[in-house]
Amino acid sequence: MTKLLFVCLGNICRSPSAENIMTHLLQQKQLDDQVQCDSAGTSSYHIGSSPDRRMAAAARQQGITLTGQARQFQAEDFEHFDWILAMDDQNYRDILRVDPTGKYHHKVRKMCDFCRHHPDHAVPDPYYGGEDGFRYVIDLLLDACEGLLEFLQQDGDFA
Ligand code: 4NP
């Protein structure tokens, strides 16, 4: 079983979207028994909260239901997960700060490294913006998740 952890700041917008989009793609390809997805936030701001309503509405437009409750990223996650996917540069730095010796550096990647159609280097934080921003996050994450799935298949993580 390959274990993926998607990480953003609050764990109520971008990372639960990435988690649920990836699970959706895995179910479509009947690979959901081989890859497990979870998400977390680098901050403690929204611990216990459901995904943001505006984010859930944008996901629903693409047929994806957002589930989960926000939790904070913790050092133990480095051991438990095979890949840790950061939504933006700040998330990436905050994750690596929890690993001062660099032991788990090789497990941490930026989500947009897997985009095949979008030139973006980060998944933009939609929290203080309008509806368009939420829709854009879903489009971008669909692209990145498809690329990530292809990477895992090529990487030999599973058949
Ligand atoms: P997320 O979005 O990191 O994608 O979950 C945010 C959620 C909350 C805040 C910022 C970003 N906030 O400042 O409370």
PDB file of C-alpha atoms and ligand atoms in Angstrom:
ATOM      1  CA  MET A   1       0.000   0.000   0.000  1.00  0.00           C
ATOM      2  CA  THR A   2       1.388   3.401  -1.046  1.00  0.00           C
ATOM      3  CA  LYS A   3       0.465   6.181   1.383  1.00  0.00           C
ATOM      4  CA  LEU A   4       0.103   9.792   0.231  1.00  0.00           C
ATOM      5  CA  LEU A   5      -0.273  12.867   2.445  1.00  0.00           C
ATOM      6  CA  PHE A   6      -1.384  16.170   0.913  1.00  0.00           C
ATOM      7  CA  VAL A   7      -0.448  19.261   2.911  1.00  0.00           C
ATOM      8  CA  CYS A   8      -1.534  22.939   2.813  1.00  0.00           C
ATOM      9  CA  LEU A   9      -1.840  25.664   5.461  1.00  0.00           C
ATOM     10  CA  GLY A  10      -5.325  25.195   6.917  1.00  0.00           C
ATOM     11  CA  ASN A  11      -6.307  21.696   5.694  1.00  0.00           C
ATOM     12  CA  ILE A  12      -9.756  23.023   4.764  1.00  0.00           C
ATOM     13  CA  CYS A  13      -9.311  24.073   1.102  1.00  0.00           C
ATOM     14  CA  ARG A  14      -6.421  22.795  -1.038  1.00  0.00           C
ATOM     15  CA  SER A  15      -5.195  19.643   0.691  1.00  0.00           C
ATOM     16  CA  PRO A  16      -8.637  18.064   1.321  1.00  0.00           C
ATOM     17  CA  SER A  17      -9.396  18.792  -2.349  1.00  0.00           C
ATOM     18  CA  ALA A  18      -6.182  17.086  -3.449  1.00  0.00           C
ATOM     19  CA  GLU A  19      -6.916  14.122  -1.144  1.00  0.00           C
ATOM     20  CA  ASN A  20     -10.471  13.620  -2.399  1.00  0.00           C
ATOM     21  CA  ILE A  21      -9.605  14.216  -6.077  1.00  0.00           C
ATOM     22  CA  MET A  22      -6.811  11.646  -5.861  1.00  0.00           C
ATOM     23  CA  THR A  23      -9.086   9.118  -4.146  1.00  0.00           C
ATOM     24  CA  HIS A  24     -11.711   9.776  -6.851  1.00  0.00           C
ATOM     25  CA  LEU A  25      -9.177   9.091  -9.649  1.00  0.00           C
ATOM     26  CA  LEU A  26      -7.932   5.952  -7.887  1.00  0.00           C
ATOM     27  CA  GLN A  27     -11.499   4.652  -7.545  1.00  0.00           C
ATOM     28  CA  GLN A  28     -12.169   5.315 -11.229  1.00  0.00           C
ATOM     29  CA  LYS A  29      -9.079   3.259 -12.130  1.00  0.00           C
ATOM     30  CA  GLN A  30      -9.816   0.616  -9.482  1.00  0.00           C
ATOM     31  CA  LEU A  31      -6.503   1.360  -7.806  1.00  0.00           C
ATOM     32  CA  ASP A  32      -7.964   2.515  -4.508  1.00  0.00           C
ATOM     33  CA  ASP A  33      -6.889  -0.703  -2.781  1.00  0.00           C
ATOM     34  CA  GLN A  34      -3.257   0.118  -3.578  1.00  0.00           C
ATOM     35  CA  VAL A  35      -2.978   3.778  -2.647  1.00  0.00           C
ATOM     36  CA  GLN A  36      -4.236   5.470   0.517  1.00  0.00           C
ATOM     37  CA  CYS A  37      -4.721   9.255   0.738  1.00  0.00           C
ATOM     38  CA  ASP A  38      -4.849  11.632   3.692  1.00  0.00           C
ATOM     39  CA  SER A  39      -4.329  15.372   4.208  1.00  0.00           C
ATOM     40  CA  ALA A  40      -3.102  17.775   6.886  1.00  0.00           C
ATOM     41  CA  GLY A  41      -2.347  21.458   7.482  1.00  0.00           C
ATOM     42  CA  THR A  42       0.891  23.034   8.662  1.00  0.00           C
ATOM     43  CA  SER A  43      -1.136  25.357  10.949  1.00  0.00           C
ATOM     44  CA  SER A  44      -3.435  24.619  13.866  1.00  0.00           C
ATOM     45  CA  TYR A  45      -5.989  27.273  12.786  1.00  0.00           C
ATOM     46  CA  HIS A  46      -8.792  24.968  11.715  1.00  0.00           C
ATOM     47  CA  ILE A  47      -8.206  21.687  13.582  1.00  0.00           C
ATOM     48  CA  GLY A  48     -11.415  19.615  13.568  1.00  0.00           C
ATOM     49  CA  SER A  49     -13.124  21.695  10.845  1.00  0.00           C
ATOM     50  CA  SER A  50     -14.837  20.266   7.767  1.00  0.00           C
ATOM     51  CA  PRO A  51     -13.640  21.364   4.318  1.00  0.00           C
ATOM     52  CA  ASP A  52     -14.479  24.993   3.410  1.00  0.00           C
ATOM     53  CA  ARG A  53     -18.014  25.314   1.958  1.00  0.00           C
ATOM     54  CA  ARG A  54     -16.817  27.334  -1.060  1.00  0.00           C
ATOM     55  CA  MET A  55     -14.165  24.719  -1.809  1.00  0.00           C
ATOM     56  CA  ALA A  56     -16.698  21.892  -1.456  1.00  0.00           C
ATOM     57  CA  ALA A  57     -19.071  23.685  -3.894  1.00  0.00           C
ATOM     58  CA  ALA A  58     -16.305  23.993  -6.522  1.00  0.00           C
ATOM     59  CA  ALA A  59     -15.376  20.321  -6.091  1.00  0.00           C
ATOM     60  CA  ARG A  60     -19.002  19.248  -6.375  1.00  0.00           C
ATOM     61  CA  GLN A  61     -19.208  20.955  -9.781  1.00  0.00           C
ATOM     62  CA  GLN A  62     -16.617  18.407 -10.946  1.00  0.00           C
ATOM     63  CA  GLY A  63     -18.438  15.492  -9.327  1.00  0.00           C
ATOM     64  CA  ILE A  64     -16.150  15.259  -6.314  1.00  0.00           C
ATOM     65  CA  THR A  65     -17.384  15.258  -2.708  1.00  0.00           C
ATOM     66  CA  LEU A  66     -15.035  16.679  -0.095  1.00  0.00           C
ATOM     67  CA  THR A  67     -14.855  14.772   3.183  1.00  0.00           C
ATOM     68  CA  GLY A  68     -12.591  14.890   6.225  1.00  0.00           C
ATOM     69  CA  GLN A  69     -11.746  16.938   9.279  1.00  0.00           C
ATOM     70  CA  ALA A  70      -8.737  19.225   9.490  1.00  0.00           C
ATOM     71  CA  ARG A  71      -5.708  18.077  11.452  1.00  0.00           C
ATOM     72  CA  GLN A  72      -2.196  19.447  11.864  1.00  0.00           C
ATOM     73  CA  PHE A  73       0.863  17.956  10.168  1.00  0.00           C
ATOM     74  CA  GLN A  74       3.106  16.218  12.713  1.00  0.00           C
ATOM     75  CA  ALA A  75       6.590  14.691  12.762  1.00  0.00           C
ATOM     76  CA  GLU A  76       5.192  11.122  12.880  1.00  0.00           C
ATOM     77  CA  ASP A  77       3.686  11.666   9.410  1.00  0.00           C
ATOM     78  CA  PHE A  78       7.184  11.428   7.900  1.00  0.00           C
ATOM     79  CA  GLU A  79       7.446   7.811   9.006  1.00  0.00           C
ATOM     80  CA  HIS A  80       3.882   6.789   8.132  1.00  0.00           C
ATOM     81  CA  PHE A  81       3.607   8.246   4.591  1.00  0.00           C
ATOM     82  CA  ASP A  82       5.578   7.405   1.455  1.00  0.00           C
ATOM     83  CA  TRP A  83       5.033  10.772  -0.253  1.00  0.00           C
ATOM     84  CA  ILE A  84       4.207  14.155   1.245  1.00  0.00           C
ATOM     85  CA  LEU A  85       2.832  16.641  -1.270  1.00  0.00           C
ATOM     86  CA  ALA A  86       3.062  20.363  -0.494  1.00  0.00           C
ATOM     87  CA  MET A  87       0.648  22.792  -2.152  1.00  0.00           C
ATOM     88  CA  ASP A  88       2.969  25.830  -2.162  1.00  0.00           C
ATOM     89  CA  ASP A  89       6.523  26.917  -1.301  1.00  0.00           C
ATOM     90  CA  GLN A  90       5.625  28.043   2.211  1.00  0.00           C
ATOM     91  CA  ASN A  91       3.992  24.665   2.954  1.00  0.00           C
ATOM     92  CA  TYR A  92       7.111  22.950   1.571  1.00  0.00           C
ATOM     93  CA  ARG A  93       9.428  24.957   3.857  1.00  0.00           C
ATOM     94  CA  ASP A  94       7.162  24.458   6.885  1.00  0.00           C
ATOM     95  CA  ILE A  95       7.099  20.681   6.322  1.00  0.00           C
ATOM     96  CA  LEU A  96      10.896  20.498   6.033  1.00  0.00           C
ATOM     97  CA  ARG A  97      11.261  22.543   9.224  1.00  0.00           C
ATOM     98  CA  VAL A  98       9.703  19.599  11.100  1.00  0.00           C
ATOM     99  CA  ASP A  99      12.566  17.421   9.746  1.00  0.00           C
ATOM    100  CA  PRO A 100      15.697  19.307  10.853  1.00  0.00           C
ATOM    101  CA  THR A 101      18.094  16.440  10.036  1.00  0.00           C
ATOM    102  CA  GLY A 102      16.741  16.051   6.492  1.00  0.00           C
ATOM    103  CA  LYS A 103      16.095  12.328   6.991  1.00  0.00           C
ATOM    104  CA  TYR A 104      12.759  12.480   5.175  1.00  0.00           C
ATOM    105  CA  HIS A 105      13.531  15.222   2.657  1.00  0.00           C
ATOM    106  CA  HIS A 106      13.298  12.703  -0.216  1.00  0.00           C
ATOM    107  CA  LYS A 107       9.620  12.034   0.568  1.00  0.00           C
ATOM    108  CA  VAL A 108       8.542  15.691   0.225  1.00  0.00           C
ATOM    109  CA  ARG A 109       7.493  17.061  -3.167  1.00  0.00           C
ATOM    110  CA  LYS A 110       5.578  20.046  -4.492  1.00  0.00           C
ATOM    111  CA  MET A 111       2.217  19.165  -5.969  1.00  0.00           C
ATOM    112  CA  CYS A 112       2.695  21.317  -9.070  1.00  0.00           C
ATOM    113  CA  ASP A 113       5.819  19.335 -10.038  1.00  0.00           C
ATOM    114  CA  PHE A 114       3.307  16.776 -11.326  1.00  0.00           C
ATOM    115  CA  CYS A 115       1.189  19.146 -13.463  1.00  0.00           C
ATOM    116  CA  ARG A 116       1.219  18.277 -17.139  1.00  0.00           C
ATOM    117  CA  HIS A 117      -0.971  21.081 -18.534  1.00  0.00           C
ATOM    118  CA  HIS A 118      -0.637  23.989 -16.095  1.00  0.00           C
ATOM    119  CA  PRO A 119       2.583  26.052 -15.880  1.00  0.00           C
ATOM    120  CA  ASP A 120       1.944  26.963 -12.210  1.00  0.00           C
ATOM    121  CA  HIS A 121       4.597  26.292  -9.593  1.00  0.00           C
ATOM    122  CA  ALA A 122       2.171  26.411  -6.655  1.00  0.00           C
ATOM    123  CA  VAL A 123      -1.476  25.761  -5.867  1.00  0.00           C
ATOM    124  CA  PRO A 124      -2.681  29.302  -4.988  1.00  0.00           C
ATOM    125  CA  ASP A 125      -4.355  29.855  -1.627  1.00  0.00           C
ATOM    126  CA  PRO A 126      -8.028  30.551  -2.509  1.00  0.00           C
ATOM    127  CA  TYR A 127      -9.164  31.422   1.032  1.00  0.00           C
ATOM    128  CA  TYR A 128      -9.468  35.217   0.728  1.00  0.00           C
ATOM    129  CA  GLY A 129     -10.488  35.293  -2.943  1.00  0.00           C
ATOM    130  CA  GLY A 130     -13.616  34.706  -5.023  1.00  0.00           C
ATOM    131  CA  GLU A 131     -15.333  31.720  -6.567  1.00  0.00           C
ATOM    132  CA  ASP A 132     -13.017  31.669  -9.601  1.00  0.00           C
ATOM    133  CA  GLY A 133     -10.063  30.933  -7.335  1.00  0.00           C
ATOM    134  CA  PHE A 134     -11.745  27.864  -5.897  1.00  0.00           C
ATOM    135  CA  ARG A 135     -12.620  26.575  -9.357  1.00  0.00           C
ATOM    136  CA  TYR A 136      -9.043  27.124 -10.455  1.00  0.00           C
ATOM    137  CA  VAL A 137      -7.719  25.078  -7.519  1.00  0.00           C
ATOM    138  CA  ILE A 138      -9.878  22.122  -8.597  1.00  0.00           C
ATOM    139  CA  ASP A 139      -8.709  22.354 -12.251  1.00  0.00           C
ATOM    140  CA  LEU A 140      -5.088  22.586 -11.206  1.00  0.00           C
ATOM    141  CA  LEU A 141      -5.350  19.703  -8.756  1.00  0.00           C
ATOM    142  CA  LEU A 142      -7.080  17.447 -11.302  1.00  0.00           C
ATOM    143  CA  ASP A 143      -4.059  18.005 -13.573  1.00  0.00           C
ATOM    144  CA  ALA A 144      -1.519  17.480 -10.776  1.00  0.00           C
ATOM    145  CA  CYS A 145      -3.272  14.371  -9.415  1.00  0.00           C
ATOM    146  CA  GLU A 146      -3.338  12.741 -12.848  1.00  0.00           C
ATOM    147  CA  GLY A 147       0.379  13.465 -13.217  1.00  0.00           C
ATOM    148  CA  LEU A 148       1.091  12.148  -9.737  1.00  0.00           C
ATOM    149  CA  LEU A 149      -0.788   8.926 -10.463  1.00  0.00           C
ATOM    150  CA  GLU A 150       1.238   8.427 -13.641  1.00  0.00           C
ATOM    151  CA  PHE A 151       4.449   9.095 -11.694  1.00  0.00           C
ATOM    152  CA  LEU A 152       3.529   6.483  -9.077  1.00  0.00           C
ATOM    153  CA  GLN A 153       2.796   3.927 -11.767  1.00  0.00           C
ATOM    154  CA  GLN A 154       6.103   4.631 -13.544  1.00  0.00           C
ATOM    155  CA  ASP A 155       7.985   4.748 -10.243  1.00  0.00           C
ATOM    156  CA  GLY A 156       6.885   1.166  -9.631  1.00  0.00           C
ATOM    157  CA  ASP A 157       5.058   2.041  -6.412  1.00  0.00           C
ATOM    158  CA  PHE A 158       2.337  -0.329  -7.636  1.00  0.00           C
ATOM    159  CA  ALA A 159       1.385  -2.332 -10.717  1.00  0.00           C
TER     160      ALA A 159
HETATM  161  P1  4NP B   1      -5.865  25.994   2.779  1.00  0.00           P
HETATM  162  O1  4NP B   1      -6.555  27.439   2.788  1.00  0.00           O
HETATM  163  O2  4NP B   1      -4.456  26.185   3.317  1.00  0.00           O
HETATM  164  O3  4NP B   1      -5.864  25.625   1.339  1.00  0.00           O
HETATM  165  O4  4NP B   1      -6.714  25.120   3.652  1.00  0.00           O
HETATM  166  C1  4NP B   1      -6.540  28.305   3.880  1.00  0.00           C
HETATM  167  C2  4NP B   1      -7.425  28.116   4.918  1.00  0.00           C
HETATM  168  C3  4NP B   1      -7.435  28.993   5.983  1.00  0.00           C
HETATM  169  C4  4NP B   1      -6.555  30.055   6.015  1.00  0.00           C
HETATM  170  C5  4NP B   1      -5.655  30.232   4.969  1.00  0.00           C
HETATM  171  C6  4NP B   1      -5.648  29.343   3.914  1.00  0.00           C
HETATM  172  N1  4NP B   1      -6.588  30.981   7.110  1.00  0.00           N
HETATM  173  O5  4NP B   1      -5.807  31.948   7.075  1.00  0.00           O
HETATM  174  O6  4NP B   1      -7.359  30.782   8.047  1.00  0.00           O
END
